[in-house]
Amino acid sequence: TGTTRPQRLLRAVQERATRGDSESVIAAIDHFCRHQEWAMNVGDEKGFILDSVVSEVSPQTALELGTYCGYSTVRIARLLPPGGHLITLEFNPNYAAVARQVIAWAGLEDMVQVVEGASGDWIPHLREHFGIESFDFVFLDHWKELYLPDIKLLEECGLLRKGTVLLADNVICPGTPDYLEYVRKSQSYESHYFGSHLEYTRAEDGLEKSVYLG
Ligand SMILES: CNc1ncnc2c1ncn2[C@@H]1O[C@H](/C=C/CNC(=O)c2cc(-c3ccc(F)cc3)cc(O)c2O)[C@@H](O)[C@H]1O
Ligand SMILES: [Mg+2]
């Protein structure tokens, strides 16, 4: 049995990136995905949009659904303000193990908590377990059919506040039609679509930014 793609991606980081330099970790992953093996990271083009939204929100509390190898985790965590903290939920233990090492290589382990388990199981316990009142920012990038049920759960658990910013990856490809319809029609959200491309390809994709109005 050989290595998995996430393990090969981690090796590329350890061979090409400088420990403690988050920019070099991001560049190493983008290089690996462009020139060695495509992987479902948000990528550099959509990553630039993610960066701008995170910088605008400057969140003290951030949540990511679907860590995978930790690429977007690093992009978000490197832009958090002093005291800022990111919780990222990942239910595949092998992916979580790789992500922890990628995040550590970037020197961001103090700002990030990788929580192993299913989003639906963990969301109801985030307040009591991590002392979170509400989230300033949520990045959605896990199974596409779970975007809608999970934001409804976040609403029900009172983890969204007036002004919480949700940013969803892949709203075109692979697509999240039920989520998109909900946030665009609901009186509780102000939504905006950022057109871009599927990571490392020319296919259309984009991010949907939705502000919770309470
Ligand atoms: C059950 N709830 C959950 N709780 C926590 N983590 C969960 C999770 N579900 C899934 N996950 C994890 O999120 C990640 C899943 C992401 C799913 N993403 C995609 O399918 C995806 C797929 C594409 C894609 C696009 C075009 C194409 F041809 C092939 C793939 C592009 C993307 O940017 C994607 O994000 C994994 O790490 C998985 O273990
Ligand atoms: Mg994605």
PDB file of C-alpha atoms and ligand atoms in Angstrom:
ATOM      1  CA  THR A   1       0.000   0.000   0.000  1.00  0.00           C
ATOM      2  CA  GLY A   2       1.465   3.306  -1.105  1.00  0.00           C
ATOM      3  CA  THR A   3       0.865   6.814   0.122  1.00  0.00           C
ATOM      4  CA  THR A   4      -2.384   8.763  -0.193  1.00  0.00           C
ATOM      5  CA  ARG A   5      -2.663  12.036  -2.090  1.00  0.00           C
ATOM      6  CA  PRO A   6      -2.927  14.042   1.150  1.00  0.00           C
ATOM      7  CA  GLN A   7       0.269  12.348   2.372  1.00  0.00           C
ATOM      8  CA  ARG A   8       2.043  13.209  -0.906  1.00  0.00           C
ATOM      9  CA  LEU A   9       0.767  16.793  -0.586  1.00  0.00           C
ATOM     10  CA  LEU A  10       2.163  16.963   2.977  1.00  0.00           C
ATOM     11  CA  ARG A  11       5.534  15.643   1.760  1.00  0.00           C
ATOM     12  CA  ALA A  12       5.609  18.370  -0.919  1.00  0.00           C
ATOM     13  CA  VAL A  13       5.034  20.958   1.822  1.00  0.00           C
ATOM     14  CA  GLN A  14       7.793  19.526   4.024  1.00  0.00           C
ATOM     15  CA  GLU A  15      10.215  19.373   1.075  1.00  0.00           C
ATOM     16  CA  ARG A  16       9.409  22.748  -0.514  1.00  0.00           C
ATOM     17  CA  ALA A  17       8.090  25.091   2.159  1.00  0.00           C
ATOM     18  CA  THR A  18       9.961  26.840   4.965  1.00  0.00           C
ATOM     19  CA  ARG A  19       8.808  25.947   8.483  1.00  0.00           C
ATOM     20  CA  GLY A  20       6.925  28.871  10.023  1.00  0.00           C
ATOM     21  CA  ASP A  21       6.377  30.574   6.658  1.00  0.00           C
ATOM     22  CA  SER A  22       2.658  30.252   5.848  1.00  0.00           C
ATOM     23  CA  GLU A  23       3.056  31.910   2.426  1.00  0.00           C
ATOM     24  CA  SER A  24       5.583  29.240   1.387  1.00  0.00           C
ATOM     25  CA  VAL A  25       3.214  26.487   2.606  1.00  0.00           C
ATOM     26  CA  ILE A  26       0.394  27.917   0.468  1.00  0.00           C
ATOM     27  CA  ALA A  27       2.733  28.237  -2.534  1.00  0.00           C
ATOM     28  CA  ALA A  28       4.017  24.661  -2.093  1.00  0.00           C
ATOM     29  CA  ILE A  29       0.476  23.235  -2.081  1.00  0.00           C
ATOM     30  CA  ASP A  30      -0.556  25.303  -5.117  1.00  0.00           C
ATOM     31  CA  HIS A  31       2.595  24.147  -6.957  1.00  0.00           C
ATOM     32  CA  PHE A  32       1.880  20.495  -6.054  1.00  0.00           C
ATOM     33  CA  CYS A  33      -1.740  20.765  -7.247  1.00  0.00           C
ATOM     34  CA  ARG A  34      -0.850  22.570 -10.480  1.00  0.00           C
ATOM     35  CA  HIS A  35       2.171  20.487 -11.484  1.00  0.00           C
ATOM     36  CA  GLN A  36       1.887  17.136  -9.693  1.00  0.00           C
ATOM     37  CA  GLU A  37      -1.640  16.163  -8.604  1.00  0.00           C
ATOM     38  CA  TRP A  38      -4.901  18.116  -8.602  1.00  0.00           C
ATOM     39  CA  ALA A  39      -6.503  18.241  -5.153  1.00  0.00           C
ATOM     40  CA  MET A  40      -9.727  19.874  -3.926  1.00  0.00           C
ATOM     41  CA  ASN A  41      -8.153  22.838  -2.117  1.00  0.00           C
ATOM     42  CA  VAL A  42      -9.903  26.172  -2.602  1.00  0.00           C
ATOM     43  CA  GLY A  43      -6.781  27.153  -4.584  1.00  0.00           C
ATOM     44  CA  ASP A  44      -5.011  30.433  -5.322  1.00  0.00           C
ATOM     45  CA  GLU A  45      -7.646  32.243  -7.417  1.00  0.00           C
ATOM     46  CA  LYS A  46     -10.612  31.623  -5.105  1.00  0.00           C
ATOM     47  CA  GLY A  47      -8.117  31.800  -2.217  1.00  0.00           C
ATOM     48  CA  PHE A  48      -7.447  35.436  -3.076  1.00  0.00           C
ATOM     49  CA  ILE A  49     -11.206  36.157  -2.671  1.00  0.00           C
ATOM     50  CA  LEU A  50     -11.228  34.170   0.612  1.00  0.00           C
ATOM     51  CA  ASP A  51      -8.289  36.306   1.808  1.00  0.00           C
ATOM     52  CA  SER A  52     -10.088  39.549   1.032  1.00  0.00           C
ATOM     53  CA  VAL A  53     -13.266  38.505   2.861  1.00  0.00           C
ATOM     54  CA  VAL A  54     -11.314  37.255   5.921  1.00  0.00           C
ATOM     55  CA  SER A  55      -9.297  40.491   6.012  1.00  0.00           C
ATOM     56  CA  GLU A  56     -12.501  42.563   5.787  1.00  0.00           C
ATOM     57  CA  VAL A  57     -14.206  40.604   8.599  1.00  0.00           C
ATOM     58  CA  SER A  58     -11.027  40.265  10.708  1.00  0.00           C
ATOM     59  CA  PRO A  59     -12.771  37.575  12.807  1.00  0.00           C
ATOM     60  CA  GLN A  60     -12.068  36.886  16.479  1.00  0.00           C
ATOM     61  CA  THR A  61     -13.987  33.600  16.118  1.00  0.00           C
ATOM     62  CA  ALA A  62     -13.985  31.622  12.843  1.00  0.00           C
ATOM     63  CA  LEU A  63     -15.350  28.210  11.872  1.00  0.00           C
ATOM     64  CA  GLU A  64     -14.391  26.042   8.877  1.00  0.00           C
ATOM     65  CA  LEU A  65     -16.469  23.034   7.808  1.00  0.00           C
ATOM     66  CA  GLY A  66     -14.247  20.505   6.017  1.00  0.00           C
ATOM     67  CA  THR A  67     -10.527  20.861   6.729  1.00  0.00           C
ATOM     68  CA  TYR A  68      -9.236  18.330   4.146  1.00  0.00           C
ATOM     69  CA  CYS A  69      -5.435  19.036   4.015  1.00  0.00           C
ATOM     70  CA  GLY A  70      -5.595  22.381   5.787  1.00  0.00           C
ATOM     71  CA  TYR A  71      -4.908  24.649   2.798  1.00  0.00           C
ATOM     72  CA  SER A  72      -7.816  27.048   3.421  1.00  0.00           C
ATOM     73  CA  THR A  73      -7.231  26.661   7.166  1.00  0.00           C
ATOM     74  CA  VAL A  74      -3.741  28.152   6.671  1.00  0.00           C
ATOM     75  CA  ARG A  75      -5.083  30.874   4.361  1.00  0.00           C
ATOM     76  CA  ILE A  76      -7.649  31.930   6.991  1.00  0.00           C
ATOM     77  CA  ALA A  77      -5.473  31.534  10.105  1.00  0.00           C
ATOM     78  CA  ARG A  78      -2.581  33.615   8.705  1.00  0.00           C
ATOM     79  CA  LEU A  79      -4.967  36.591   8.390  1.00  0.00           C
ATOM     80  CA  LEU A  80      -6.638  36.372  11.833  1.00  0.00           C
ATOM     81  CA  PRO A  81      -6.248  39.425  14.098  1.00  0.00           C
ATOM     82  CA  PRO A  82      -4.445  39.117  17.477  1.00  0.00           C
ATOM     83  CA  GLY A  83      -6.559  36.879  19.717  1.00  0.00           C
ATOM     84  CA  GLY A  84      -8.384  35.437  16.739  1.00  0.00           C
ATOM     85  CA  HIS A  85      -9.103  31.698  16.716  1.00  0.00           C
ATOM     86  CA  LEU A  86     -10.216  29.237  14.023  1.00  0.00           C
ATOM     87  CA  ILE A  87     -12.064  25.963  14.709  1.00  0.00           C
ATOM     88  CA  THR A  88     -12.027  23.573  11.745  1.00  0.00           C
ATOM     89  CA  LEU A  89     -14.180  20.410  11.641  1.00  0.00           C
ATOM     90  CA  GLU A  90     -12.938  17.311   9.780  1.00  0.00           C
ATOM     91  CA  PHE A  91     -14.473  13.854  10.075  1.00  0.00           C
ATOM     92  CA  ASN A  92     -11.788  11.863   8.224  1.00  0.00           C
ATOM     93  CA  PRO A  93      -9.000  11.100  10.739  1.00  0.00           C
ATOM     94  CA  ASN A  94      -6.393  10.612   7.999  1.00  0.00           C
ATOM     95  CA  TYR A  95      -7.147  14.035   6.505  1.00  0.00           C
ATOM     96  CA  ALA A  96      -7.182  15.584   9.999  1.00  0.00           C
ATOM     97  CA  ALA A  97      -3.737  14.096  10.721  1.00  0.00           C
ATOM     98  CA  VAL A  98      -2.296  15.566   7.504  1.00  0.00           C
ATOM     99  CA  ALA A  99      -3.980  18.934   8.119  1.00  0.00           C
ATOM    100  CA  ARG A 100      -2.519  19.219  11.635  1.00  0.00           C
ATOM    101  CA  GLN A 101       0.983  18.760  10.196  1.00  0.00           C
ATOM    102  CA  VAL A 102       0.394  21.263   7.382  1.00  0.00           C
ATOM    103  CA  ILE A 103      -0.937  23.829   9.894  1.00  0.00           C
ATOM    104  CA  ALA A 104       2.036  23.186  12.214  1.00  0.00           C
ATOM    105  CA  TRP A 105       4.506  23.553   9.306  1.00  0.00           C
ATOM    106  CA  ALA A 106       2.962  26.973   8.676  1.00  0.00           C
ATOM    107  CA  GLY A 107       3.469  27.840  12.362  1.00  0.00           C
ATOM    108  CA  LEU A 108      -0.222  28.511  12.924  1.00  0.00           C
ATOM    109  CA  GLU A 109      -1.092  25.723  15.370  1.00  0.00           C
ATOM    110  CA  ASP A 110      -1.741  28.227  18.186  1.00  0.00           C
ATOM    111  CA  MET A 111      -4.575  29.938  16.265  1.00  0.00           C
ATOM    112  CA  VAL A 112      -6.251  26.769  14.975  1.00  0.00           C
ATOM    113  CA  GLN A 113      -8.144  23.872  16.544  1.00  0.00           C
ATOM    114  CA  VAL A 114      -8.659  20.876  14.240  1.00  0.00           C
ATOM    115  CA  VAL A 115     -11.692  19.027  15.649  1.00  0.00           C
ATOM    116  CA  GLU A 116     -12.219  15.466  14.443  1.00  0.00           C
ATOM    117  CA  GLY A 117     -15.806  14.453  13.834  1.00  0.00           C
ATOM    118  CA  ALA A 118     -18.920  15.193  11.830  1.00  0.00           C
ATOM    119  CA  SER A 119     -20.099  18.817  11.651  1.00  0.00           C
ATOM    120  CA  GLY A 120     -23.666  17.818  12.513  1.00  0.00           C
ATOM    121  CA  ASP A 121     -22.507  16.091  15.693  1.00  0.00           C
ATOM    122  CA  TRP A 122     -20.125  18.843  16.786  1.00  0.00           C
ATOM    123  CA  ILE A 123     -22.002  22.089  16.019  1.00  0.00           C
ATOM    124  CA  PRO A 124     -24.473  21.639  18.950  1.00  0.00           C
ATOM    125  CA  HIS A 125     -21.526  21.257  21.352  1.00  0.00           C
ATOM    126  CA  LEU A 126     -19.176  24.046  20.182  1.00  0.00           C
ATOM    127  CA  ARG A 127     -20.458  26.589  22.717  1.00  0.00           C
ATOM    128  CA  GLU A 128     -20.078  24.396  25.812  1.00  0.00           C
ATOM    129  CA  HIS A 129     -16.856  22.743  24.578  1.00  0.00           C
ATOM    130  CA  PHE A 130     -14.952  25.787  23.305  1.00  0.00           C
ATOM    131  CA  GLY A 131     -16.699  28.649  25.102  1.00  0.00           C
ATOM    132  CA  ILE A 132     -17.822  30.127  21.785  1.00  0.00           C
ATOM    133  CA  GLU A 133     -20.669  32.666  22.017  1.00  0.00           C
ATOM    134  CA  SER A 134     -21.094  33.081  18.251  1.00  0.00           C
ATOM    135  CA  PHE A 135     -18.966  33.021  15.074  1.00  0.00           C
ATOM    136  CA  ASP A 136     -17.855  36.125  13.197  1.00  0.00           C
ATOM    137  CA  PHE A 137     -16.942  34.090  10.102  1.00  0.00           C
ATOM    138  CA  VAL A 138     -17.816  30.622   8.702  1.00  0.00           C
ATOM    139  CA  PHE A 139     -16.124  28.982   5.665  1.00  0.00           C
ATOM    140  CA  LEU A 140     -18.100  26.103   4.107  1.00  0.00           C
ATOM    141  CA  ASP A 141     -16.127  23.588   2.038  1.00  0.00           C
ATOM    142  CA  HIS A 142     -17.279  20.110   3.102  1.00  0.00           C
ATOM    143  CA  TRP A 143     -19.835  17.811   1.433  1.00  0.00           C
ATOM    144  CA  LYS A 144     -21.948  20.141  -0.721  1.00  0.00           C
ATOM    145  CA  GLU A 145     -25.316  18.667   0.329  1.00  0.00           C
ATOM    146  CA  LEU A 146     -24.478  19.468   3.958  1.00  0.00           C
ATOM    147  CA  TYR A 147     -24.052  23.227   3.505  1.00  0.00           C
ATOM    148  CA  LEU A 148     -27.770  23.926   3.969  1.00  0.00           C
ATOM    149  CA  PRO A 149     -28.516  21.580   6.896  1.00  0.00           C
ATOM    150  CA  ASP A 150     -25.386  22.795   8.687  1.00  0.00           C
ATOM    151  CA  ILE A 151     -26.151  26.506   8.457  1.00  0.00           C
ATOM    152  CA  LYS A 152     -29.695  25.804   9.642  1.00  0.00           C
ATOM    153  CA  LEU A 153     -28.156  23.964  12.592  1.00  0.00           C
ATOM    154  CA  LEU A 154     -25.814  26.905  13.255  1.00  0.00           C
ATOM    155  CA  GLU A 155     -28.870  29.209  13.267  1.00  0.00           C
ATOM    156  CA  GLU A 156     -30.792  26.922  15.639  1.00  0.00           C
ATOM    157  CA  CYS A 157     -27.815  26.692  18.003  1.00  0.00           C
ATOM    158  CA  GLY A 158     -27.582  30.481  18.129  1.00  0.00           C
ATOM    159  CA  LEU A 159     -24.020  30.417  16.794  1.00  0.00           C
ATOM    160  CA  LEU A 160     -24.703  33.094  14.163  1.00  0.00           C
ATOM    161  CA  ARG A 161     -25.105  36.757  15.150  1.00  0.00           C
ATOM    162  CA  LYS A 162     -26.183  39.898  13.288  1.00  0.00           C
ATOM    163  CA  GLY A 163     -23.342  40.406  10.809  1.00  0.00           C
ATOM    164  CA  THR A 164     -21.843  36.904  10.829  1.00  0.00           C
ATOM    165  CA  VAL A 165     -20.299  36.331   7.396  1.00  0.00           C
ATOM    166  CA  LEU A 166     -20.695  32.924   5.699  1.00  0.00           C
ATOM    167  CA  LEU A 167     -18.453  32.160   2.715  1.00  0.00           C
ATOM    168  CA  ALA A 168     -19.252  29.023   0.696  1.00  0.00           C
ATOM    169  CA  ASP A 169     -16.905  27.330  -1.795  1.00  0.00           C
ATOM    170  CA  ASN A 170     -18.075  25.477  -4.946  1.00  0.00           C
ATOM    171  CA  VAL A 171     -21.496  27.044  -5.330  1.00  0.00           C
ATOM    172  CA  ILE A 172     -21.205  26.404  -9.112  1.00  0.00           C
ATOM    173  CA  CYS A 173     -18.901  23.362  -9.339  1.00  0.00           C
ATOM    174  CA  PRO A 174     -19.750  20.824  -7.959  1.00  0.00           C
ATOM    175  CA  GLY A 175     -22.629  23.157  -6.995  1.00  0.00           C
ATOM    176  CA  THR A 176     -24.814  23.676  -3.950  1.00  0.00           C
ATOM    177  CA  PRO A 177     -28.231  24.534  -5.448  1.00  0.00           C
ATOM    178  CA  ASP A 178     -30.397  24.138  -2.341  1.00  0.00           C
ATOM    179  CA  TYR A 179     -27.969  26.207  -0.212  1.00  0.00           C
ATOM    180  CA  LEU A 180     -27.748  28.938  -2.854  1.00  0.00           C
ATOM    181  CA  GLU A 181     -31.525  29.183  -3.225  1.00  0.00           C
ATOM    182  CA  TYR A 182     -31.934  29.405   0.539  1.00  0.00           C
ATOM    183  CA  VAL A 183     -29.392  32.149   1.276  1.00  0.00           C
ATOM    184  CA  ARG A 184     -30.461  34.168  -1.777  1.00  0.00           C
ATOM    185  CA  LYS A 185     -34.198  34.001  -0.973  1.00  0.00           C
ATOM    186  CA  SER A 186     -34.117  34.164   2.812  1.00  0.00           C
ATOM    187  CA  GLN A 187     -34.869  37.517   4.496  1.00  0.00           C
ATOM    188  CA  SER A 188     -32.249  36.546   7.064  1.00  0.00           C
ATOM    189  CA  TYR A 189     -29.317  36.798   4.632  1.00  0.00           C
ATOM    190  CA  GLU A 190     -27.747  39.374   2.333  1.00  0.00           C
ATOM    191  CA  SER A 191     -25.916  37.355  -0.356  1.00  0.00           C
ATOM    192  CA  HIS A 192     -23.313  38.170  -2.996  1.00  0.00           C
ATOM    193  CA  TYR A 193     -21.703  35.890  -5.599  1.00  0.00           C
ATOM    194  CA  PHE A 194     -17.962  36.155  -6.374  1.00  0.00           C
ATOM    195  CA  GLY A 195     -17.337  34.556  -9.787  1.00  0.00           C
ATOM    196  CA  SER A 196     -14.048  32.692 -10.202  1.00  0.00           C
ATOM    197  CA  HIS A 197     -12.782  29.306 -11.435  1.00  0.00           C
ATOM    198  CA  LEU A 198     -12.535  25.787 -10.081  1.00  0.00           C
ATOM    199  CA  GLU A 199      -9.168  25.451  -8.361  1.00  0.00           C
ATOM    200  CA  TYR A 200      -6.250  24.968 -10.794  1.00  0.00           C
ATOM    201  CA  THR A 201      -8.612  24.750 -13.817  1.00  0.00           C
ATOM    202  CA  ARG A 202     -10.471  26.994 -16.265  1.00  0.00           C
ATOM    203  CA  ALA A 203     -13.885  25.619 -15.286  1.00  0.00           C
ATOM    204  CA  GLU A 204     -16.334  28.126 -13.821  1.00  0.00           C
ATOM    205  CA  ASP A 205     -16.859  28.148 -10.056  1.00  0.00           C
ATOM    206  CA  GLY A 206     -17.331  30.791  -7.392  1.00  0.00           C
ATOM    207  CA  LEU A 207     -17.838  31.714  -3.770  1.00  0.00           C
ATOM    208  CA  GLU A 208     -21.098  32.941  -2.206  1.00  0.00           C
ATOM    209  CA  LYS A 209     -20.740  35.444   0.624  1.00  0.00           C
ATOM    210  CA  SER A 210     -23.835  35.646   2.838  1.00  0.00           C
ATOM    211  CA  VAL A 211     -24.211  38.040   5.785  1.00  0.00           C
ATOM    212  CA  TYR A 212     -26.611  36.830   8.499  1.00  0.00           C
ATOM    213  CA  LEU A 213     -29.080  39.590   9.392  1.00  0.00           C
ATOM    214  CA  GLY A 214     -30.539  37.865  12.501  1.00  0.00           C
TER     215      GLY A 214
HETATM  216  C1  LIG B   1     -20.430  14.973   7.735  1.00  0.00           C
HETATM  217  N1  LIG B   1     -19.980  16.279   7.973  1.00  0.00           N
HETATM  218  C2  LIG B   1     -18.654  16.556   7.859  1.00  0.00           C
HETATM  219  N2  LIG B   1     -18.007  17.044   8.934  1.00  0.00           N
HETATM  220  C3  LIG B   1     -16.686  17.304   8.850  1.00  0.00           C
HETATM  221  N3  LIG B   1     -15.941  17.107   7.741  1.00  0.00           N
HETATM  222  C4  LIG B   1     -16.574  16.624   6.662  1.00  0.00           C
HETATM  223  C5  LIG B   1     -17.946  16.332   6.653  1.00  0.00           C
HETATM  224  N4  LIG B   1     -18.270  15.914   5.425  1.00  0.00           N
HETATM  225  C6  LIG B   1     -17.158  15.904   4.686  1.00  0.00           C
HETATM  226  N5  LIG B   1     -16.129  16.339   5.429  1.00  0.00           N
HETATM  227  C7  LIG B   1     -14.740  16.526   5.002  1.00  0.00           C
HETATM  228  O1  LIG B   1     -14.731  17.701   4.161  1.00  0.00           O
HETATM  229  C8  LIG B   1     -13.962  17.420   3.000  1.00  0.00           C
HETATM  230  C9  LIG B   1     -14.888  17.229   1.859  1.00  0.00           C
HETATM  231  C10 LIG B   1     -14.967  18.134   0.911  1.00  0.00           C
HETATM  232  C11 LIG B   1     -15.891  17.920  -0.248  1.00  0.00           C
HETATM  233  N6  LIG B   1     -15.426  18.806  -1.308  1.00  0.00           N
HETATM  234  C12 LIG B   1     -15.695  18.496  -2.556  1.00  0.00           C
HETATM  235  O2  LIG B   1     -16.371  17.512  -2.858  1.00  0.00           O
HETATM  236  C13 LIG B   1     -15.104  19.346  -3.609  1.00  0.00           C
HETATM  237  C14 LIG B   1     -15.092  18.837  -4.902  1.00  0.00           C
HETATM  238  C15 LIG B   1     -14.523  19.575  -5.951  1.00  0.00           C
HETATM  239  C16 LIG B   1     -14.531  19.021  -7.301  1.00  0.00           C
HETATM  240  C17 LIG B   1     -14.905  19.811  -8.387  1.00  0.00           C
HETATM  241  C18 LIG B   1     -14.917  19.283  -9.685  1.00  0.00           C
HETATM  242  C19 LIG B   1     -14.520  17.954  -9.887  1.00  0.00           C
HETATM  243  F1  LIG B   1     -14.502  17.443 -11.121  1.00  0.00           F
HETATM  244  C20 LIG B   1     -14.141  17.168  -8.803  1.00  0.00           C
HETATM  245  C21 LIG B   1     -14.148  17.688  -7.517  1.00  0.00           C
HETATM  246  C22 LIG B   1     -13.954  20.838  -5.695  1.00  0.00           C
HETATM  247  C23 LIG B   1     -13.966  21.335  -4.391  1.00  0.00           C
HETATM  248  O3  LIG B   1     -13.419  22.553  -4.102  1.00  0.00           O
HETATM  249  C24 LIG B   1     -14.546  20.616  -3.347  1.00  0.00           C
HETATM  250  O4  LIG B   1     -14.557  21.179  -2.097  1.00  0.00           O
HETATM  251  C25 LIG B   1     -13.187  16.158   3.292  1.00  0.00           C
HETATM  252  O5  LIG B   1     -12.006  16.485   3.992  1.00  0.00           O
HETATM  253  C26 LIG B   1     -14.174  15.408   4.169  1.00  0.00           C
HETATM  254  O6  LIG B   1     -13.546  14.433   4.985  1.00  0.00           O
HETATM  255 MG    MG B   2     -14.044  23.264  -2.211  1.00  0.00          MG
END
